[in-house]
Amino acid sequence: MTAPNTDAPAKITLRSIYFVFFQIGMFAFGGGLQSWVYREAVERRSWVNDREYVSGLAMSQILPGTNVGNLSIYLGLRQRGLAGAAVALAGLITVPFFAAILLYLAYDQIANNRWVDAALTGVTAVAMGLLLRMGLRSGAKGSEGIGSVVVIAALFLMVGILQWPLLLVVAGATPVSIALAWLRLRGTDAQ
């Protein structure tokens, strides 16, 4: 586990952590959440920098559970320890929890409504755009040198285009990424 962020200029309140994730959970759903978390945690509030965010995102994708749930736990933990992690996750799931119950109750009424279908198609397009923006931006900032760019391109090819199983891709890319990071750190230490 990562220790709480001790470099933060001011102590972030549990209330502010809760309401940031409450807003994210209330106004967004689907794949666009990660990019919204990025905007709130990195761009607007500077809770973490780009490198820390990408590390947290990578960890959240490896761990069991939802990526954005794991990411909220990571960011809450970085800011206020276990209490911050619990509050961030609670804020994130408060509205979706009750919305899922209400939607389940209303499902028969909206299941075949063409307006609902059209609205969800539009939301899907927006979420894809937000994910693309976050991926391009964090990929550009997170890649250091040609090795990182090659790994990112290879991962995109294997997962996005060839649709290889994620376990196979992770098993192959992990040793390569560790070796490149080790070589980069070794080069930095030599200077």
PDB file of C-alpha atoms in Angstrom:
ATOM      1  CA  MET A   1       0.000   0.000   0.000  1.00  0.00           C
ATOM      2  CA  THR A   2       1.099   3.537  -0.662  1.00  0.00           C
ATOM      3  CA  ALA A   3       1.563   5.849   2.279  1.00  0.00           C
ATOM      4  CA  PRO A   4      -0.543   9.010   2.530  1.00  0.00           C
ATOM      5  CA  ASN A   5       0.770  11.997   0.606  1.00  0.00           C
ATOM      6  CA  THR A   6       2.880  14.002   3.051  1.00  0.00           C
ATOM      7  CA  ASP A   7       3.948  16.550   0.427  1.00  0.00           C
ATOM      8  CA  ALA A   8       0.455  18.074   0.193  1.00  0.00           C
ATOM      9  CA  PRO A   9       0.537  21.822   0.921  1.00  0.00           C
ATOM     10  CA  ALA A  10      -2.559  21.706   3.114  1.00  0.00           C
ATOM     11  CA  LYS A  11      -4.425  18.859   4.747  1.00  0.00           C
ATOM     12  CA  ILE A  12      -7.357  17.912   2.579  1.00  0.00           C
ATOM     13  CA  THR A  13     -10.537  17.373   4.556  1.00  0.00           C
ATOM     14  CA  LEU A  14     -12.440  14.116   4.477  1.00  0.00           C
ATOM     15  CA  ARG A  15     -15.502  16.141   3.567  1.00  0.00           C
ATOM     16  CA  SER A  16     -13.844  17.543   0.439  1.00  0.00           C
ATOM     17  CA  ILE A  17     -12.686  14.055  -0.596  1.00  0.00           C
ATOM     18  CA  TYR A  18     -16.216  12.734  -0.126  1.00  0.00           C
ATOM     19  CA  PHE A  19     -17.844  15.499  -2.162  1.00  0.00           C
ATOM     20  CA  VAL A  20     -15.375  15.269  -5.051  1.00  0.00           C
ATOM     21  CA  PHE A  21     -16.096  11.561  -5.428  1.00  0.00           C
ATOM     22  CA  PHE A  22     -19.810  12.087  -4.701  1.00  0.00           C
ATOM     23  CA  GLN A  23     -19.966  14.469  -7.685  1.00  0.00           C
ATOM     24  CA  ILE A  24     -18.094  12.036  -9.889  1.00  0.00           C
ATOM     25  CA  GLY A  25     -20.397   9.209  -8.866  1.00  0.00           C
ATOM     26  CA  MET A  26     -23.488  11.373  -9.315  1.00  0.00           C
ATOM     27  CA  PHE A  27     -22.809  12.889 -12.735  1.00  0.00           C
ATOM     28  CA  ALA A  28     -20.797  10.272 -14.583  1.00  0.00           C
ATOM     29  CA  PHE A  29     -21.084   6.598 -15.313  1.00  0.00           C
ATOM     30  CA  GLY A  30     -19.300   4.132 -17.515  1.00  0.00           C
ATOM     31  CA  GLY A  31     -15.823   4.567 -18.913  1.00  0.00           C
ATOM     32  CA  GLY A  32     -15.617   8.337 -18.564  1.00  0.00           C
ATOM     33  CA  LEU A  33     -15.018   8.164 -14.830  1.00  0.00           C
ATOM     34  CA  GLN A  34     -11.257   7.687 -14.994  1.00  0.00           C
ATOM     35  CA  SER A  35     -10.807  10.832 -17.031  1.00  0.00           C
ATOM     36  CA  TRP A  36     -13.050  12.796 -14.668  1.00  0.00           C
ATOM     37  CA  VAL A  37     -11.029  11.550 -11.679  1.00  0.00           C
ATOM     38  CA  TYR A  38      -7.881  12.626 -13.546  1.00  0.00           C
ATOM     39  CA  ARG A  39      -9.260  16.117 -14.102  1.00  0.00           C
ATOM     40  CA  GLU A  40     -10.324  16.500 -10.464  1.00  0.00           C
ATOM     41  CA  ALA A  41      -7.302  14.896  -8.753  1.00  0.00           C
ATOM     42  CA  VAL A  42      -4.493  16.073 -11.041  1.00  0.00           C
ATOM     43  CA  GLU A  43      -5.595  19.132 -12.986  1.00  0.00           C
ATOM     44  CA  ARG A  44      -7.962  20.924 -10.605  1.00  0.00           C
ATOM     45  CA  ARG A  45      -6.860  19.970  -7.097  1.00  0.00           C
ATOM     46  CA  SER A  46      -3.238  18.795  -7.538  1.00  0.00           C
ATOM     47  CA  TRP A  47      -3.758  15.948  -5.083  1.00  0.00           C
ATOM     48  CA  VAL A  48      -1.269  13.895  -7.101  1.00  0.00           C
ATOM     49  CA  ASN A  49       0.925  14.544 -10.118  1.00  0.00           C
ATOM     50  CA  ASP A  50       0.634  12.804 -13.494  1.00  0.00           C
ATOM     51  CA  ARG A  51       3.107  10.070 -12.624  1.00  0.00           C
ATOM     52  CA  GLU A  52       1.358   9.250  -9.341  1.00  0.00           C
ATOM     53  CA  TYR A  53      -2.016   9.200 -11.087  1.00  0.00           C
ATOM     54  CA  VAL A  54      -0.818   6.842 -13.819  1.00  0.00           C
ATOM     55  CA  SER A  55       0.741   4.575 -11.175  1.00  0.00           C
ATOM     56  CA  GLY A  56      -2.526   4.537  -9.253  1.00  0.00           C
ATOM     57  CA  LEU A  57      -4.502   3.891 -12.424  1.00  0.00           C
ATOM     58  CA  ALA A  58      -2.238   0.985 -13.357  1.00  0.00           C
ATOM     59  CA  MET A  59      -2.573  -0.473  -9.872  1.00  0.00           C
ATOM     60  CA  SER A  60      -6.355  -0.019  -9.945  1.00  0.00           C
ATOM     61  CA  GLN A  61      -6.564  -1.967 -13.192  1.00  0.00           C
ATOM     62  CA  ILE A  62      -4.553  -4.884 -11.844  1.00  0.00           C
ATOM     63  CA  LEU A  63      -6.446  -5.265  -8.561  1.00  0.00           C
ATOM     64  CA  PRO A  64      -9.820  -7.006  -8.399  1.00  0.00           C
ATOM     65  CA  GLY A  65     -12.837  -4.704  -8.397  1.00  0.00           C
ATOM     66  CA  THR A  66     -13.841  -1.736 -10.485  1.00  0.00           C
ATOM     67  CA  ASN A  67     -11.008   0.396 -11.802  1.00  0.00           C
ATOM     68  CA  VAL A  68     -12.499   3.698 -10.676  1.00  0.00           C
ATOM     69  CA  GLY A  69     -13.410   2.261  -7.268  1.00  0.00           C
ATOM     70  CA  ASN A  70      -9.834   1.110  -6.769  1.00  0.00           C
ATOM     71  CA  LEU A  71      -8.579   4.466  -8.059  1.00  0.00           C
ATOM     72  CA  SER A  72     -10.748   6.376  -5.586  1.00  0.00           C
ATOM     73  CA  ILE A  73      -9.395   4.202  -2.763  1.00  0.00           C
ATOM     74  CA  TYR A  74      -5.830   4.880  -3.925  1.00  0.00           C
ATOM     75  CA  LEU A  75      -6.348   8.640  -4.098  1.00  0.00           C
ATOM     76  CA  GLY A  76      -8.169   8.782  -0.759  1.00  0.00           C
ATOM     77  CA  LEU A  77      -5.400   6.711   0.818  1.00  0.00           C
ATOM     78  CA  ARG A  78      -2.732   9.034  -0.584  1.00  0.00           C
ATOM     79  CA  GLN A  79      -4.467  12.057   0.938  1.00  0.00           C
ATOM     80  CA  ARG A  80      -5.817  10.886   4.309  1.00  0.00           C
ATOM     81  CA  GLY A  81      -4.908   7.253   4.871  1.00  0.00           C
ATOM     82  CA  LEU A  82      -7.542   4.586   5.504  1.00  0.00           C
ATOM     83  CA  ALA A  83     -10.216   7.127   6.441  1.00  0.00           C
ATOM     84  CA  GLY A  84      -9.619   8.954   3.150  1.00  0.00           C
ATOM     85  CA  ALA A  85      -9.855   5.688   1.209  1.00  0.00           C
ATOM     86  CA  ALA A  86     -13.153   4.759   2.870  1.00  0.00           C
ATOM     87  CA  VAL A  87     -14.622   8.235   2.404  1.00  0.00           C
ATOM     88  CA  ALA A  88     -13.579   8.412  -1.274  1.00  0.00           C
ATOM     89  CA  LEU A  89     -15.178   5.054  -2.044  1.00  0.00           C
ATOM     90  CA  ALA A  90     -18.322   5.935  -0.070  1.00  0.00           C
ATOM     91  CA  GLY A  91     -18.647   9.208  -1.979  1.00  0.00           C
ATOM     92  CA  LEU A  92     -18.202   7.446  -5.292  1.00  0.00           C
ATOM     93  CA  ILE A  93     -20.840   4.759  -4.714  1.00  0.00           C
ATOM     94  CA  THR A  94     -23.518   6.678  -2.769  1.00  0.00           C
ATOM     95  CA  VAL A  95     -25.539   7.904  -5.752  1.00  0.00           C
ATOM     96  CA  PRO A  96     -24.972   4.877  -8.038  1.00  0.00           C
ATOM     97  CA  PHE A  97     -26.103   2.562  -5.233  1.00  0.00           C
ATOM     98  CA  PHE A  98     -29.478   4.236  -4.916  1.00  0.00           C
ATOM     99  CA  ALA A  99     -29.744   4.914  -8.651  1.00  0.00           C
ATOM    100  CA  ALA A 100     -29.256   1.212  -9.426  1.00  0.00           C
ATOM    101  CA  ILE A 101     -32.095   0.306  -7.081  1.00  0.00           C
ATOM    102  CA  LEU A 102     -34.393   2.922  -8.644  1.00  0.00           C
ATOM    103  CA  LEU A 103     -33.445   1.913 -12.187  1.00  0.00           C
ATOM    104  CA  TYR A 104     -34.128  -1.706 -11.378  1.00  0.00           C
ATOM    105  CA  LEU A 105     -37.582  -0.738 -10.158  1.00  0.00           C
ATOM    106  CA  ALA A 106     -38.231   1.342 -13.292  1.00  0.00           C
ATOM    107  CA  TYR A 107     -36.698  -1.106 -15.788  1.00  0.00           C
ATOM    108  CA  ASP A 108     -39.979  -2.414 -17.141  1.00  0.00           C
ATOM    109  CA  GLN A 109     -41.098   1.107 -17.962  1.00  0.00           C
ATOM    110  CA  ILE A 110     -37.973   2.175 -19.883  1.00  0.00           C
ATOM    111  CA  ALA A 111     -36.591  -1.073 -21.324  1.00  0.00           C
ATOM    112  CA  ASN A 112     -37.838  -0.559 -24.894  1.00  0.00           C
ATOM    113  CA  ASN A 113     -37.961   3.227 -25.026  1.00  0.00           C
ATOM    114  CA  ARG A 114     -36.100   4.502 -28.112  1.00  0.00           C
ATOM    115  CA  TRP A 115     -35.357   7.866 -26.418  1.00  0.00           C
ATOM    116  CA  VAL A 116     -33.577   6.129 -23.554  1.00  0.00           C
ATOM    117  CA  ASP A 117     -31.626   4.028 -26.047  1.00  0.00           C
ATOM    118  CA  ALA A 118     -30.597   7.145 -27.988  1.00  0.00           C
ATOM    119  CA  ALA A 119     -29.568   8.960 -24.801  1.00  0.00           C
ATOM    120  CA  LEU A 120     -27.405   6.045 -23.667  1.00  0.00           C
ATOM    121  CA  THR A 121     -25.773   5.884 -27.101  1.00  0.00           C
ATOM    122  CA  GLY A 122     -24.871   9.581 -26.772  1.00  0.00           C
ATOM    123  CA  VAL A 123     -23.492   9.072 -23.275  1.00  0.00           C
ATOM    124  CA  THR A 124     -21.378   6.200 -24.573  1.00  0.00           C
ATOM    125  CA  ALA A 125     -19.855   8.446 -27.251  1.00  0.00           C
ATOM    126  CA  VAL A 126     -19.011  11.105 -24.664  1.00  0.00           C
ATOM    127  CA  ALA A 127     -17.432   8.519 -22.344  1.00  0.00           C
ATOM    128  CA  MET A 128     -15.282   7.184 -25.197  1.00  0.00           C
ATOM    129  CA  GLY A 129     -14.123  10.709 -26.027  1.00  0.00           C
ATOM    130  CA  LEU A 130     -13.197  11.379 -22.401  1.00  0.00           C
ATOM    131  CA  LEU A 131     -11.280   8.103 -22.201  1.00  0.00           C
ATOM    132  CA  LEU A 132      -9.416   8.879 -25.409  1.00  0.00           C
ATOM    133  CA  ARG A 133      -8.475  12.344 -24.102  1.00  0.00           C
ATOM    134  CA  MET A 134      -7.225  10.941 -20.794  1.00  0.00           C
ATOM    135  CA  GLY A 135      -5.319   8.139 -22.503  1.00  0.00           C
ATOM    136  CA  LEU A 136      -3.567  10.448 -24.945  1.00  0.00           C
ATOM    137  CA  ARG A 137      -2.753  13.027 -22.297  1.00  0.00           C
ATOM    138  CA  SER A 138      -1.498  10.645 -19.621  1.00  0.00           C
ATOM    139  CA  GLY A 139       0.339   8.570 -22.237  1.00  0.00           C
ATOM    140  CA  ALA A 140       2.154  11.646 -23.515  1.00  0.00           C
ATOM    141  CA  LYS A 141       3.108  12.790 -20.017  1.00  0.00           C
ATOM    142  CA  GLY A 142       3.859   9.327 -18.667  1.00  0.00           C
ATOM    143  CA  SER A 143       6.117   8.159 -21.454  1.00  0.00           C
ATOM    144  CA  GLU A 144       9.782   8.835 -20.928  1.00  0.00           C
ATOM    145  CA  GLY A 145      11.879   7.947 -23.914  1.00  0.00           C
ATOM    146  CA  ILE A 146      11.396   5.715 -26.896  1.00  0.00           C
ATOM    147  CA  GLY A 147      11.107   2.546 -24.779  1.00  0.00           C
ATOM    148  CA  SER A 148       7.944   3.777 -23.053  1.00  0.00           C
ATOM    149  CA  VAL A 149       6.416   4.839 -26.361  1.00  0.00           C
ATOM    150  CA  VAL A 150       7.143   1.413 -27.878  1.00  0.00           C
ATOM    151  CA  VAL A 151       5.559  -0.371 -24.885  1.00  0.00           C
ATOM    152  CA  ILE A 152       2.460   1.859 -25.061  1.00  0.00           C
ATOM    153  CA  ALA A 153       2.120   1.261 -28.802  1.00  0.00           C
ATOM    154  CA  ALA A 154       2.616  -2.484 -28.384  1.00  0.00           C
ATOM    155  CA  LEU A 155      -0.015  -2.642 -25.632  1.00  0.00           C
ATOM    156  CA  PHE A 156      -2.451  -0.714 -27.804  1.00  0.00           C
ATOM    157  CA  LEU A 157      -1.817  -3.093 -30.690  1.00  0.00           C
ATOM    158  CA  MET A 158      -2.122  -6.269 -28.608  1.00  0.00           C
ATOM    159  CA  VAL A 159      -5.199  -5.289 -26.590  1.00  0.00           C
ATOM    160  CA  GLY A 160      -7.002  -2.773 -28.780  1.00  0.00           C
ATOM    161  CA  ILE A 161      -6.484  -4.204 -32.237  1.00  0.00           C
ATOM    162  CA  LEU A 162      -5.446  -7.851 -31.905  1.00  0.00           C
ATOM    163  CA  GLN A 163      -7.676  -8.335 -28.834  1.00  0.00           C
ATOM    164  CA  TRP A 164      -5.287 -10.677 -27.103  1.00  0.00           C
ATOM    165  CA  PRO A 165      -6.255 -11.904 -23.624  1.00  0.00           C
ATOM    166  CA  LEU A 166      -5.288  -9.353 -20.976  1.00  0.00           C
ATOM    167  CA  LEU A 167      -3.522 -11.954 -18.834  1.00  0.00           C
ATOM    168  CA  LEU A 168      -1.242 -12.889 -21.727  1.00  0.00           C
ATOM    169  CA  VAL A 169      -0.478  -9.226 -22.479  1.00  0.00           C
ATOM    170  CA  VAL A 170       0.283  -8.410 -18.829  1.00  0.00           C
ATOM    171  CA  ALA A 171       2.488 -11.510 -18.496  1.00  0.00           C
ATOM    172  CA  GLY A 172       4.499 -10.466 -21.542  1.00  0.00           C
ATOM    173  CA  ALA A 173       4.612  -6.708 -20.996  1.00  0.00           C
ATOM    174  CA  THR A 174       5.437  -6.718 -17.288  1.00  0.00           C
ATOM    175  CA  PRO A 175       9.019  -8.041 -17.539  1.00  0.00           C
ATOM    176  CA  VAL A 176       9.734  -5.733 -20.486  1.00  0.00           C
ATOM    177  CA  SER A 177       8.383  -2.689 -18.623  1.00  0.00           C
ATOM    178  CA  ILE A 178      10.318  -3.566 -15.458  1.00  0.00           C
ATOM    179  CA  ALA A 179      13.526  -3.992 -17.471  1.00  0.00           C
ATOM    180  CA  LEU A 180      13.035  -0.635 -19.221  1.00  0.00           C
ATOM    181  CA  ALA A 181      12.316   1.122 -15.914  1.00  0.00           C
ATOM    182  CA  TRP A 182      15.389  -0.488 -14.350  1.00  0.00           C
ATOM    183  CA  LEU A 183      17.580   0.618 -17.264  1.00  0.00           C
ATOM    184  CA  ARG A 184      16.159   4.160 -17.078  1.00  0.00           C
ATOM    185  CA  LEU A 185      16.764   4.367 -13.321  1.00  0.00           C
ATOM    186  CA  ARG A 186      20.226   2.916 -13.710  1.00  0.00           C
ATOM    187  CA  GLY A 187      20.988   5.550 -16.359  1.00  0.00           C
ATOM    188  CA  THR A 188      19.684   8.284 -14.023  1.00  0.00           C
ATOM    189  CA  ASP A 189      21.817   7.050 -11.120  1.00  0.00           C
ATOM    190  CA  ALA A 190      24.935   7.059 -13.310  1.00  0.00           C
ATOM    191  CA  GLN A 191      24.528  10.758 -14.108  1.00  0.00           C
TER     192      GLN A 191
END
